mmCIF file of C-alpha atoms and ligand atoms in Angstrom:
data_model
loop_
_atom_site.group_PDB
_atom_site.id
_atom_site.type_symbol
_atom_site.label_atom_id
_atom_site.label_comp_id
_atom_site.label_asym_id
_atom_site.label_seq_id
_atom_site.Cartn_x
_atom_site.Cartn_y
_atom_site.Cartn_z
ATOM 1 C CA UNK A 1 53.802 -43.193 -18.200
ATOM 2 C CA UNK A 2 50.070 -43.114 -18.973
ATOM 3 C CA UNK A 3 48.280 -40.113 -17.452
ATOM 4 C CA UNK A 4 44.584 -39.200 -17.584
ATOM 5 C CA UNK A 5 43.687 -35.558 -16.991
ATOM 6 C CA UNK A 6 40.052 -35.082 -15.931
ATOM 7 C CA UNK A 7 38.745 -31.711 -17.137
ATOM 8 C CA UNK A 8 39.702 -29.579 -20.129
ATOM 9 C CA UNK A 9 39.534 -26.161 -18.505
ATOM 10 C CA UNK A 10 42.645 -24.018 -18.491
ATOM 11 C CA UNK A 11 44.197 -26.056 -15.658
ATOM 12 C CA UNK A 12 43.625 -29.430 -17.320
ATOM 13 C CA UNK A 13 44.850 -28.048 -20.650
ATOM 14 C CA UNK A 14 48.051 -26.714 -19.078
ATOM 15 C CA UNK A 15 48.675 -30.043 -17.332
ATOM 16 C CA UNK A 16 48.040 -31.957 -20.564
ATOM 17 C CA UNK A 17 50.517 -29.793 -22.438
ATOM 18 C CA UNK A 18 53.242 -29.911 -19.782
ATOM 19 C CA UNK A 19 52.823 -33.674 -19.303
ATOM 20 C CA UNK A 20 52.978 -34.317 -23.068
ATOM 21 C CA UNK A 21 56.148 -32.216 -23.228
ATOM 22 C CA UNK A 22 57.659 -34.496 -20.611
ATOM 23 C CA UNK A 23 56.871 -37.524 -22.748
ATOM 24 C CA UNK A 24 53.828 -38.823 -20.865
ATOM 25 C CA UNK A 25 51.046 -40.538 -22.838
ATOM 26 C CA UNK A 26 48.227 -38.143 -21.984
ATOM 27 C CA UNK A 27 44.451 -38.501 -22.361
ATOM 28 C CA UNK A 28 42.293 -35.507 -21.434
ATOM 29 C CA UNK A 29 38.665 -36.339 -20.724
ATOM 30 C CA UNK A 30 36.064 -33.584 -20.723
ATOM 31 C CA UNK A 31 32.417 -34.095 -19.764
ATOM 32 C CA UNK A 32 31.065 -31.062 -21.615
ATOM 33 C CA UNK A 33 33.067 -28.591 -23.686
ATOM 34 C CA UNK A 34 36.767 -27.650 -23.399
ATOM 35 C CA UNK A 35 37.042 -24.331 -21.493
ATOM 36 C CA UNK A 36 33.263 -24.400 -20.950
ATOM 37 C CA UNK A 37 33.453 -24.304 -17.124
ATOM 38 C CA UNK A 38 34.825 -21.480 -14.950
ATOM 39 C CA UNK A 39 37.464 -20.809 -17.582
ATOM 40 C CA UNK A 40 34.986 -19.334 -20.084
ATOM 41 C CA UNK A 41 33.533 -17.045 -17.403
ATOM 42 C CA UNK A 42 36.876 -15.715 -16.209
ATOM 43 C CA UNK A 43 38.079 -12.125 -16.340
ATOM 44 C CA UNK A 44 41.404 -13.565 -17.499
ATOM 45 C CA UNK A 45 43.697 -11.246 -15.524
ATOM 46 C CA UNK A 46 47.231 -12.645 -15.120
ATOM 47 C CA UNK A 47 48.470 -10.990 -11.979
ATOM 48 C CA UNK A 48 50.446 -10.872 -8.745
ATOM 49 C CA UNK A 49 48.519 -7.913 -7.406
ATOM 50 C CA UNK A 50 47.726 -8.963 -3.838
ATOM 51 C CA UNK A 51 49.615 -10.372 -0.857
ATOM 52 C CA UNK A 52 47.347 -13.133 0.383
ATOM 53 C CA UNK A 53 50.339 -15.005 1.808
ATOM 54 C CA UNK A 54 54.025 -14.470 0.901
ATOM 55 C CA UNK A 55 54.371 -17.977 -0.576
ATOM 56 C CA UNK A 56 51.243 -17.521 -2.693
ATOM 57 C CA UNK A 57 52.498 -14.185 -3.982
ATOM 58 C CA UNK A 58 55.815 -15.886 -4.879
ATOM 59 C CA UNK A 59 53.892 -18.579 -6.793
ATOM 60 C CA UNK A 60 51.979 -15.890 -8.708
ATOM 61 C CA UNK A 61 55.187 -14.066 -9.592
ATOM 62 C CA UNK A 62 56.614 -17.327 -10.948
ATOM 63 C CA UNK A 63 53.332 -17.765 -12.841
ATOM 64 C CA UNK A 64 53.871 -14.512 -14.739
ATOM 65 C CA UNK A 65 57.197 -15.934 -15.944
ATOM 66 C CA UNK A 66 55.574 -19.224 -16.947
ATOM 67 C CA UNK A 67 53.074 -17.319 -19.141
ATOM 68 C CA UNK A 68 55.995 -15.602 -20.850
ATOM 69 C CA UNK A 69 57.501 -19.023 -21.588
ATOM 70 C CA UNK A 70 54.147 -20.198 -22.958
ATOM 71 C CA UNK A 71 53.597 -17.068 -25.065
ATOM 72 C CA UNK A 72 55.123 -18.383 -28.324
ATOM 73 C CA UNK A 73 52.377 -20.966 -28.836
ATOM 74 C CA UNK A 74 49.496 -19.006 -27.275
ATOM 75 C CA UNK A 75 49.532 -16.182 -29.827
ATOM 76 C CA UNK A 76 47.111 -13.227 -29.683
ATOM 77 C CA UNK A 77 45.066 -14.841 -26.888
ATOM 78 C CA UNK A 78 47.734 -13.432 -24.583
ATOM 79 C CA UNK A 79 47.927 -9.669 -24.136
ATOM 80 C CA UNK A 80 50.415 -7.846 -21.969
ATOM 81 C CA UNK A 81 50.216 -4.097 -21.387
ATOM 82 C CA UNK A 82 49.992 -3.925 -17.604
ATOM 83 C CA UNK A 83 47.312 -3.145 -15.043
ATOM 84 C CA UNK A 84 46.086 0.069 -13.430
ATOM 85 C CA UNK A 85 44.323 -0.705 -10.147
ATOM 86 C CA UNK A 86 42.752 1.306 -7.366
ATOM 87 C CA UNK A 87 40.068 -1.017 -6.020
ATOM 88 C CA UNK A 88 41.339 -0.065 -2.577
ATOM 89 C CA UNK A 89 42.545 3.463 -1.951
ATOM 90 C CA UNK A 90 44.743 5.468 0.420
ATOM 91 C CA UNK A 91 46.815 3.591 2.993
ATOM 92 C CA UNK A 92 45.435 0.219 1.885
ATOM 93 C CA UNK A 93 46.588 0.779 -1.678
ATOM 94 C CA UNK A 94 49.977 1.994 -0.460
ATOM 95 C CA UNK A 95 50.404 -1.147 1.656
ATOM 96 C CA UNK A 96 49.360 -3.310 -1.306
ATOM 97 C CA UNK A 97 51.942 -1.623 -3.543
ATOM 98 C CA UNK A 98 54.660 -1.900 -0.905
ATOM 99 C CA UNK A 99 53.906 -5.584 -0.252
ATOM 100 C CA UNK A 100 54.071 -6.723 -3.849
ATOM 101 C CA UNK A 101 57.062 -4.517 -4.720
ATOM 102 C CA UNK A 102 58.980 -5.907 -1.719
ATOM 103 C CA UNK A 103 58.426 -9.408 -3.139
ATOM 104 C CA UNK A 104 60.035 -8.327 -6.411
ATOM 105 C CA UNK A 105 56.964 -7.400 -8.479
ATOM 106 C CA UNK A 106 57.292 -4.424 -10.766
ATOM 107 C CA UNK A 107 54.737 -2.172 -9.096
ATOM 108 C CA UNK A 108 54.571 1.534 -8.407
ATOM 109 C CA UNK A 109 52.039 4.122 -7.393
ATOM 110 C CA UNK A 110 51.245 6.770 -9.958
ATOM 111 C CA UNK A 111 49.211 9.980 -9.823
ATOM 112 C CA UNK A 112 46.357 11.369 -11.886
ATOM 113 C CA UNK A 113 48.506 13.004 -14.548
ATOM 114 C CA UNK A 114 50.385 9.835 -15.391
ATOM 115 C CA UNK A 115 47.169 7.810 -15.374
ATOM 116 C CA UNK A 116 45.651 10.169 -17.947
ATOM 117 C CA UNK A 117 48.733 9.796 -20.100
ATOM 118 C CA UNK A 118 48.469 5.977 -19.939
ATOM 119 C CA UNK A 119 44.678 5.670 -20.396
ATOM 120 C CA UNK A 120 43.354 8.966 -21.785
ATOM 121 C CA UNK A 121 39.833 7.653 -22.475
ATOM 122 C CA UNK A 122 39.031 6.557 -18.911
ATOM 123 C CA UNK A 123 36.908 9.157 -17.079
ATOM 124 C CA UNK A 124 37.240 10.127 -13.428
ATOM 125 C CA UNK A 125 40.941 9.224 -13.082
ATOM 126 C CA UNK A 126 42.170 8.401 -9.578
ATOM 127 C CA UNK A 127 44.530 10.540 -7.480
ATOM 128 C CA UNK A 128 46.520 7.409 -6.705
ATOM 129 C CA UNK A 129 46.740 4.220 -8.731
ATOM 130 C CA UNK A 130 48.820 1.028 -8.664
ATOM 131 C CA UNK A 131 50.598 0.457 -11.962
ATOM 132 C CA UNK A 132 51.946 -3.069 -12.624
ATOM 133 C CA UNK A 133 53.423 -2.948 -16.125
ATOM 134 C CA UNK A 134 54.314 -6.656 -16.387
ATOM 135 C CA UNK A 135 50.786 -7.964 -15.827
ATOM 136 C CA UNK A 136 48.428 -8.935 -18.629
ATOM 137 C CA UNK A 137 45.452 -11.031 -19.595
ATOM 138 C CA UNK A 138 44.596 -14.185 -21.484
ATOM 139 C CA UNK A 139 41.473 -14.750 -23.509
ATOM 140 C CA UNK A 140 40.786 -17.820 -21.373
ATOM 141 C CA UNK A 141 38.939 -19.850 -23.982
ATOM 142 C CA UNK A 142 41.423 -19.218 -26.789
ATOM 143 C CA UNK A 143 44.379 -19.816 -24.449
ATOM 144 C CA UNK A 144 42.883 -23.142 -23.319
ATOM 145 C CA UNK A 145 42.330 -24.175 -26.928
ATOM 146 C CA UNK A 146 45.949 -23.217 -27.730
ATOM 147 C CA UNK A 147 47.281 -25.270 -24.803
ATOM 148 C CA UNK A 148 45.139 -28.258 -25.827
ATOM 149 C CA UNK A 149 46.224 -27.960 -29.458
ATOM 150 C CA UNK A 150 49.880 -27.839 -28.356
ATOM 151 C CA UNK A 151 49.284 -30.955 -26.211
ATOM 152 C CA UNK A 152 47.622 -32.786 -29.106
ATOM 153 C CA UNK A 153 50.499 -31.862 -31.421
ATOM 154 C CA UNK A 154 52.762 -33.678 -28.919
ATOM 155 C CA UNK A 155 50.597 -36.805 -29.032
ATOM 156 C CA UNK A 156 47.979 -36.143 -26.337
ATOM 157 C CA UNK A 157 44.497 -37.516 -26.910
ATOM 158 C CA UNK A 158 41.326 -35.561 -26.057
ATOM 159 C CA UNK A 159 38.021 -37.251 -25.344
ATOM 160 C CA UNK A 160 35.205 -34.706 -25.286
ATOM 161 C CA UNK A 161 31.743 -35.625 -23.983
ATOM 162 C CA UNK A 162 33.291 -38.227 -21.702
ATOM 163 C CA UNK A 163 32.418 -37.868 -18.010
ATOM 164 C CA UNK A 164 34.531 -39.394 -15.261
ATOM 165 C CA UNK A 165 32.185 -41.109 -12.804
ATOM 166 C CA UNK A 166 34.691 -42.784 -10.483
ATOM 167 C CA UNK A 167 38.102 -44.395 -10.250
ATOM 168 C CA UNK A 168 39.629 -47.793 -10.964
ATOM 169 C CA UNK A 169 41.564 -49.261 -8.051
ATOM 170 C CA UNK A 170 44.241 -51.928 -8.050
ATOM 171 C CA UNK A 171 46.199 -53.130 -5.022
ATOM 172 C CA UNK A 172 44.978 -50.145 -3.033
ATOM 173 C CA UNK A 173 46.023 -47.475 -5.532
ATOM 174 C CA UNK A 174 44.174 -45.511 -8.206
ATOM 175 C CA UNK A 175 44.720 -47.265 -11.518
ATOM 176 C CA UNK A 176 42.527 -45.246 -13.869
ATOM 177 C CA UNK A 177 39.116 -43.705 -14.357
ATOM 178 C CA UNK A 178 35.572 -45.053 -14.693
ATOM 179 C CA UNK A 179 33.758 -43.133 -17.405
ATOM 180 C CA UNK A 180 30.350 -43.132 -19.081
ATOM 181 C CA UNK A 181 32.105 -44.986 -21.893
ATOM 182 C CA UNK A 182 33.790 -47.621 -19.759
ATOM 183 C CA UNK A 183 37.040 -47.908 -17.825
ATOM 184 C CA UNK A 184 40.234 -46.067 -18.832
ATOM 185 C CA UNK A 185 43.331 -47.480 -17.133
ATOM 186 C CA UNK A 186 46.259 -45.158 -16.328
ATOM 187 C CA UNK A 187 49.347 -44.925 -14.151
ATOM 188 C CA UNK A 188 48.335 -41.514 -12.809
ATOM 189 C CA UNK A 189 45.146 -39.432 -12.787
ATOM 190 C CA UNK A 190 45.098 -35.624 -12.560
ATOM 191 C CA UNK A 191 41.823 -34.223 -11.233
ATOM 192 C CA UNK A 192 41.375 -30.786 -12.809
ATOM 193 C CA UNK A 193 37.582 -30.794 -12.880
ATOM 194 C CA UNK A 194 37.099 -27.326 -11.333
ATOM 195 C CA UNK A 195 33.917 -27.182 -9.250
ATOM 196 C CA UNK A 196 33.272 -30.802 -10.294
ATOM 197 C CA UNK A 197 36.389 -31.991 -8.454
ATOM 198 C CA UNK A 198 34.794 -32.145 -5.002
ATOM 199 C CA UNK A 199 32.049 -34.647 -5.920
ATOM 200 C CA UNK A 200 34.380 -36.683 -8.094
ATOM 201 C CA UNK A 201 37.068 -36.981 -5.437
ATOM 202 C CA UNK A 202 34.492 -38.130 -2.878
ATOM 203 C CA UNK A 203 34.333 -41.315 -5.028
ATOM 204 C CA UNK A 204 37.952 -41.940 -4.065
ATOM 205 C CA UNK A 205 37.318 -41.115 -0.411
ATOM 206 C CA UNK A 206 39.139 -37.773 -0.700
ATOM 207 C CA UNK A 207 37.449 -34.734 0.872
ATOM 208 C CA UNK A 208 38.131 -31.456 -0.933
ATOM 209 C CA UNK A 209 37.076 -28.482 1.222
ATOM 210 C CA UNK A 210 35.567 -25.992 -1.232
ATOM 211 C CA UNK A 211 33.662 -22.735 -0.845
ATOM 212 C CA UNK A 212 32.907 -21.899 -4.466
ATOM 213 C CA UNK A 213 31.658 -18.398 -5.189
ATOM 214 C CA UNK A 214 29.492 -17.070 -7.983
ATOM 215 C CA UNK A 215 30.809 -14.589 -10.519
ATOM 216 C CA UNK A 216 29.460 -12.566 -13.418
ATOM 217 C CA UNK A 217 31.431 -11.336 -16.406
ATOM 218 C CA UNK A 218 30.054 -9.033 -19.053
ATOM 219 C CA UNK A 219 31.340 -8.905 -22.616
ATOM 220 C CA UNK A 220 30.539 -5.985 -24.901
ATOM 221 C CA UNK A 221 30.259 -6.259 -28.625
ATOM 222 C CA UNK A 222 33.591 -5.569 -30.393
ATOM 223 C CA UNK A 223 34.750 -1.942 -30.366
ATOM 224 C CA UNK A 224 37.703 -0.154 -31.964
ATOM 225 C CA UNK A 225 40.891 -0.228 -29.846
ATOM 226 C CA UNK A 226 40.527 2.065 -26.830
ATOM 227 C CA UNK A 227 42.210 0.431 -23.802
ATOM 228 C CA UNK A 228 45.859 -0.499 -23.417
ATOM 229 C CA UNK A 229 45.772 -1.680 -19.789
ATOM 230 C CA UNK A 230 43.532 -3.690 -17.522
ATOM 231 C CA UNK A 231 41.699 -1.056 -15.494
ATOM 232 C CA UNK A 232 40.485 -1.961 -11.987
ATOM 233 C CA UNK A 233 38.348 0.741 -10.369
ATOM 234 C CA UNK A 234 36.506 0.379 -7.031
ATOM 235 C CA UNK A 235 33.205 -0.404 -8.755
ATOM 236 C CA UNK A 236 34.149 -2.275 -11.940
ATOM 237 C CA UNK A 237 37.171 -3.764 -13.714
ATOM 238 C CA UNK A 238 37.571 -3.954 -17.465
ATOM 239 C CA UNK A 239 39.991 -4.712 -20.257
ATOM 240 C CA UNK A 240 39.856 -5.082 -24.016
ATOM 241 C CA UNK A 241 40.390 -8.270 -26.014
ATOM 242 C CA UNK A 242 42.322 -8.476 -29.290
ATOM 243 C CA UNK A 243 39.010 -8.723 -31.188
ATOM 244 C CA UNK A 244 37.724 -5.461 -29.630
ATOM 245 C CA UNK A 245 35.341 -6.876 -26.986
ATOM 246 C CA UNK A 246 35.542 -5.193 -23.606
ATOM 247 C CA UNK A 247 35.408 -7.735 -20.793
ATOM 248 C CA UNK A 248 34.142 -6.394 -17.453
ATOM 249 C CA UNK A 249 33.602 -7.714 -13.947
ATOM 250 C CA UNK A 250 32.874 -6.480 -10.455
ATOM 251 C CA UNK A 251 35.323 -6.482 -7.558
ATOM 252 C CA UNK A 252 35.342 -10.103 -6.369
ATOM 253 C CA UNK A 253 31.845 -10.389 -7.746
ATOM 254 C CA UNK A 254 29.720 -12.027 -5.106
ATOM 255 C CA UNK A 255 31.255 -10.091 -2.232
ATOM 256 C CA UNK A 256 30.977 -6.501 -3.460
ATOM 257 C CA UNK A 257 28.345 -3.789 -3.252
ATOM 258 C CA UNK A 258 25.937 -5.808 -5.389
ATOM 259 C CA UNK A 259 26.271 -9.055 -3.498
ATOM 260 C CA UNK A 260 23.274 -11.261 -4.172
ATOM 261 C CA UNK A 261 22.500 -9.701 -7.532
ATOM 262 C CA UNK A 262 24.584 -12.237 -9.447
ATOM 263 C CA UNK A 263 22.361 -15.209 -8.722
ATOM 264 C CA UNK A 264 19.158 -13.221 -7.990
ATOM 265 C CA UNK A 265 19.105 -10.546 -10.708
ATOM 266 C CA UNK A 266 21.978 -11.180 -13.124
ATOM 267 C CA UNK A 267 20.368 -9.227 -15.964
ATOM 268 C CA UNK A 268 19.860 -6.152 -13.778
ATOM 269 C CA UNK A 269 23.473 -6.400 -12.621
ATOM 270 C CA UNK A 270 24.721 -6.695 -16.213
ATOM 271 C CA UNK A 271 22.712 -3.578 -17.142
ATOM 272 C CA UNK A 272 24.202 -1.717 -14.166
ATOM 273 C CA UNK A 273 27.720 -2.757 -15.188
ATOM 274 C CA UNK A 274 27.126 -1.640 -18.749
ATOM 275 C CA UNK A 275 25.985 1.760 -17.472
ATOM 276 C CA UNK A 276 29.095 2.050 -15.268
ATOM 277 C CA UNK A 277 31.294 1.101 -18.198
ATOM 278 C CA UNK A 278 29.687 3.753 -20.402
ATOM 279 C CA UNK A 279 30.256 6.320 -17.632
ATOM 280 C CA UNK A 280 33.912 5.324 -17.376
ATOM 281 C CA UNK A 281 34.402 5.544 -21.160
ATOM 282 C CA UNK A 282 32.235 8.542 -22.108
ATOM 283 C CA UNK A 283 34.045 9.194 -25.384
ATOM 284 C CA UNK A 284 33.491 5.662 -26.699
ATOM 285 C CA UNK A 285 30.383 5.300 -28.831
ATOM 286 C CA UNK A 286 28.462 2.052 -29.263
ATOM 287 C CA UNK A 287 29.205 0.212 -26.014
ATOM 288 C CA UNK A 288 26.608 -2.550 -26.327
ATOM 289 C CA UNK A 289 26.043 -5.716 -24.333
ATOM 290 C CA UNK A 290 27.450 -8.941 -25.715
ATOM 291 C CA UNK A 291 27.550 -12.195 -23.722
ATOM 292 C CA UNK A 292 26.790 -12.234 -20.001
ATOM 293 C CA UNK A 293 28.749 -15.046 -18.406
ATOM 294 C CA UNK A 294 27.583 -16.534 -15.090
ATOM 295 C CA UNK A 295 29.965 -18.899 -13.397
ATOM 296 C CA UNK A 296 31.144 -20.544 -10.233
ATOM 297 C CA UNK A 297 34.693 -19.798 -9.168
ATOM 298 C CA UNK A 298 36.373 -23.033 -7.976
ATOM 299 C CA UNK A 299 37.536 -21.797 -4.564
ATOM 300 C CA UNK A 300 39.233 -23.927 -1.902
ATOM 301 C CA UNK A 301 37.958 -23.078 1.594
ATOM 302 C CA UNK A 302 41.012 -20.998 2.572
ATOM 303 C CA UNK A 303 41.252 -19.313 -0.840
ATOM 304 C CA UNK A 304 44.586 -20.962 -1.685
ATOM 305 C CA UNK A 305 45.255 -23.606 -4.361
ATOM 306 C CA UNK A 306 45.056 -27.328 -3.581
ATOM 307 C CA UNK A 307 47.794 -29.130 -5.485
ATOM 308 C CA UNK A 308 49.587 -32.448 -5.446
ATOM 309 C CA UNK A 309 49.064 -36.064 -4.481
ATOM 310 C CA UNK A 310 46.152 -37.043 -2.277
ATOM 311 C CA UNK A 311 47.146 -38.958 0.814
ATOM 312 C CA UNK A 312 45.264 -42.258 0.956
ATOM 313 C CA UNK A 313 44.590 -42.290 -2.796
ATOM 314 C CA UNK A 314 47.948 -43.037 -4.344
ATOM 315 C CA UNK A 315 48.016 -42.339 -8.067
ATOM 316 C CA UNK A 316 45.758 -39.258 -7.860
ATOM 317 C CA UNK A 317 47.059 -35.716 -8.351
ATOM 318 C CA UNK A 318 44.849 -32.775 -7.355
ATOM 319 C CA UNK A 319 44.774 -29.418 -9.154
ATOM 320 C CA UNK A 320 41.959 -27.161 -7.951
ATOM 321 C CA UNK A 321 42.322 -23.423 -7.578
ATOM 322 C CA UNK A 322 40.904 -19.997 -7.985
ATOM 323 C CA UNK A 323 43.084 -17.651 -10.102
ATOM 324 C CA UNK A 324 43.550 -20.593 -12.419
ATOM 325 C CA UNK A 325 44.121 -18.369 -15.430
ATOM 326 C CA UNK A 326 47.081 -16.714 -13.718
ATOM 327 C CA UNK A 327 48.477 -20.006 -12.441
ATOM 328 C CA UNK A 328 47.753 -22.561 -15.197
ATOM 329 C CA UNK A 329 51.050 -22.750 -17.138
ATOM 330 C CA UNK A 330 53.154 -22.732 -13.965
ATOM 331 C CA UNK A 331 51.035 -25.367 -12.229
ATOM 332 C CA UNK A 332 51.203 -27.499 -15.370
ATOM 333 C CA UNK A 333 55.005 -27.275 -15.414
ATOM 334 C CA UNK A 334 55.415 -28.017 -11.703
ATOM 335 C CA UNK A 335 52.734 -30.718 -11.680
ATOM 336 C CA UNK A 336 54.210 -32.513 -14.706
ATOM 337 C CA UNK A 337 57.660 -32.536 -13.082
ATOM 338 C CA UNK A 338 56.224 -33.895 -9.821
ATOM 339 C CA UNK A 339 54.224 -36.586 -11.650
ATOM 340 C CA UNK A 340 56.749 -37.720 -14.259
ATOM 341 C CA UNK A 341 60.055 -37.190 -12.448
ATOM 342 C CA UNK A 342 58.727 -37.866 -8.957
ATOM 343 C CA UNK A 343 60.323 -34.603 -7.742
ATOM 344 C CA UNK A 344 58.552 -32.771 -4.949
ATOM 345 C CA UNK A 345 58.632 -29.042 -5.613
ATOM 346 C CA UNK A 346 59.104 -27.016 -2.429
ATOM 347 C CA UNK A 347 57.031 -24.174 -3.884
ATOM 348 C CA UNK A 348 53.916 -26.316 -3.536
ATOM 349 C CA UNK A 349 54.524 -27.282 0.123
ATOM 350 C CA UNK A 350 52.018 -24.674 1.460
ATOM 351 C CA UNK A 351 49.354 -25.801 -1.018
ATOM 352 C CA UNK A 352 48.952 -29.505 -0.266
ATOM 353 C CA UNK A 353 45.563 -30.891 0.744
ATOM 354 C CA UNK A 354 47.107 -32.114 4.021
ATOM 355 C CA UNK A 355 47.053 -28.544 5.400
ATOM 356 C CA UNK A 356 43.330 -28.958 6.106
ATOM 357 C CA UNK A 357 43.885 -31.967 8.429
HETATM 358 C C1 FAD B 401 33.754 -14.439 -12.767
HETATM 359 C C2 FAD B 401 35.138 -15.047 -12.687
HETATM 360 C C3 FAD B 401 36.246 -14.220 -12.816
HETATM 361 C C4 FAD B 401 37.531 -14.767 -12.723
HETATM 362 N N1 FAD B 401 38.607 -13.947 -12.926
HETATM 363 C C5 FAD B 401 39.850 -14.474 -12.888
HETATM 364 C C6 FAD B 401 40.987 -13.657 -13.221
HETATM 365 O O1 FAD B 401 40.845 -12.485 -13.578
HETATM 366 N N2 FAD B 401 42.221 -14.233 -13.171
HETATM 367 C C7 FAD B 401 42.398 -15.542 -12.815
HETATM 368 O O2 FAD B 401 43.548 -15.984 -12.771
HETATM 369 N N3 FAD B 401 41.352 -16.344 -12.523
HETATM 370 C C8 FAD B 401 40.084 -15.839 -12.551
HETATM 371 N N4 FAD B 401 39.007 -16.641 -12.293
HETATM 372 C C9 FAD B 401 39.246 -18.022 -11.854
HETATM 373 C C10 FAD B 401 39.606 -18.921 -13.001
HETATM 374 O O3 FAD B 401 38.734 -18.685 -14.076
HETATM 375 C C11 FAD B 401 39.509 -20.383 -12.547
HETATM 376 O O4 FAD B 401 40.365 -20.578 -11.448
HETATM 377 C C12 FAD B 401 39.927 -21.332 -13.669
HETATM 378 O O5 FAD B 401 39.190 -21.088 -14.845
HETATM 379 C C13 FAD B 401 39.730 -22.762 -13.210
HETATM 380 O O6 FAD B 401 40.055 -23.598 -14.292
HETATM 381 P P1 FAD B 401 39.821 -25.159 -14.182
HETATM 382 O O7 FAD B 401 40.385 -25.738 -15.413
HETATM 383 O O8 FAD B 401 40.301 -25.636 -12.872
HETATM 384 O O9 FAD B 401 38.221 -25.303 -14.090
HETATM 385 P P2 FAD B 401 37.120 -25.239 -15.243
HETATM 386 O O10 FAD B 401 37.382 -24.215 -16.226
HETATM 387 O O11 FAD B 401 35.797 -25.195 -14.544
HETATM 388 O O12 FAD B 401 37.290 -26.634 -15.971
HETATM 389 C C14 FAD B 401 36.920 -27.847 -15.382
HETATM 390 C C15 FAD B 401 36.404 -28.748 -16.495
HETATM 391 O O13 FAD B 401 36.182 -30.039 -15.945
HETATM 392 C C16 FAD B 401 35.038 -30.584 -16.567
HETATM 393 N N5 FAD B 401 34.516 -31.608 -15.674
HETATM 394 C C17 FAD B 401 33.923 -31.439 -14.459
HETATM 395 N N6 FAD B 401 33.590 -32.625 -13.944
HETATM 396 C C18 FAD B 401 33.997 -33.564 -14.831
HETATM 397 C C19 FAD B 401 33.921 -34.987 -14.859
HETATM 398 N N7 FAD B 401 33.363 -35.692 -13.843
HETATM 399 N N8 FAD B 401 34.430 -35.641 -15.928
HETATM 400 C C20 FAD B 401 35.000 -34.949 -16.963
HETATM 401 N N9 FAD B 401 35.075 -33.607 -16.995
HETATM 402 C C21 FAD B 401 34.582 -32.922 -15.933
HETATM 403 C C22 FAD B 401 34.104 -29.386 -16.719
HETATM 404 O O14 FAD B 401 33.144 -29.625 -17.731
HETATM 405 C C23 FAD B 401 35.073 -28.278 -17.073
HETATM 406 O O15 FAD B 401 35.211 -28.099 -18.455
HETATM 407 C C24 FAD B 401 37.707 -16.147 -12.446
HETATM 408 C C25 FAD B 401 36.583 -16.972 -12.352
HETATM 409 C C26 FAD B 401 35.312 -16.439 -12.493
HETATM 410 C C27 FAD B 401 34.114 -17.362 -12.440
#
């Protein structure tokens, strides 16, 4: 089976790898740079920390397992170590902990003393904190590259600088992709173009309801090892990469205390975040600004993933989601099985596009 994957972000890369593993002849086409879209701007947290809906939490728990299966070929881009979160506090945090633990996530509330033992360099430790020891993070760019390299080693082809502009149709079904470099026929087409998916799918008469949100991520210059966990405080979240960079973001940037600053005054916001980070890590010398990443989070209108075939456009498979770093390997596995084996996976039933009709 010949499959074209449009977009080489982390979702497209995971699909390409899983499809190649299933024996499909895969071509990934990328308009700009692999992992150059939302993926590069991501915080990279792999988590099942919130109960948005029970089925979505279940999917995220399965996603943690899928990352563990992918770990052998991802290498140091993947870092476990767990998360320490208290973005909410009091009863809200207790309910959050109870909800995810009831679904089977390893999650418990810890007090100040234990927090200090786990992260001694973080100032102003909380009285109550949610500890999820099985969560982790991926360096999203390196992980995408690793997934693409694994796909290529299985025979996948990658065409970079090749923009999909529309679709080929034959006997009423999608039969490939129109690109800047001419037509590319295929049996199936996966649309994993992130925030570009909406406009592209309109060419096939498919409406994707999206409410994308802005986000800002700050990288520091590399520092000696200081953090073992992802740390999520009410005003900032941060973690450390294998190369020493600290990666920081704001609570659901775009909806927090500094709403509006991301697109209006991103440099002022980055300076504010750097100050907060220095306050949180007072014993760490030389916290200096590295890259400031501004991005759009691909976000379906109800906040949940949109996955699977598109009714009325046979041959197309949709894969658009926020939390794509958490979900990528699992969605690749499930999507490849649905595409190649024709099996519908019940786990995706709540996430079909048809729910918007
Ligand atoms: C600030 C921020 C923080 C985040 N934090 C987290 C987090 O902690 N954990 C988490 O799980 N998720 C997080 N996310 C979300 C996550 O990063 C995204 O869900 C994920 O990166 C989406 O991946 P993607 O491959 O779908 O999209 P993208 O990475 O955007 O990739 C899509 C690719 O398609 C290409 N493309 C677009 N149109 C075309 C076309 N017509 N033809 C060919 N190619 C095309 C683009 O160039 C791009 O490379 C965060 C996002 C942001 C912005």
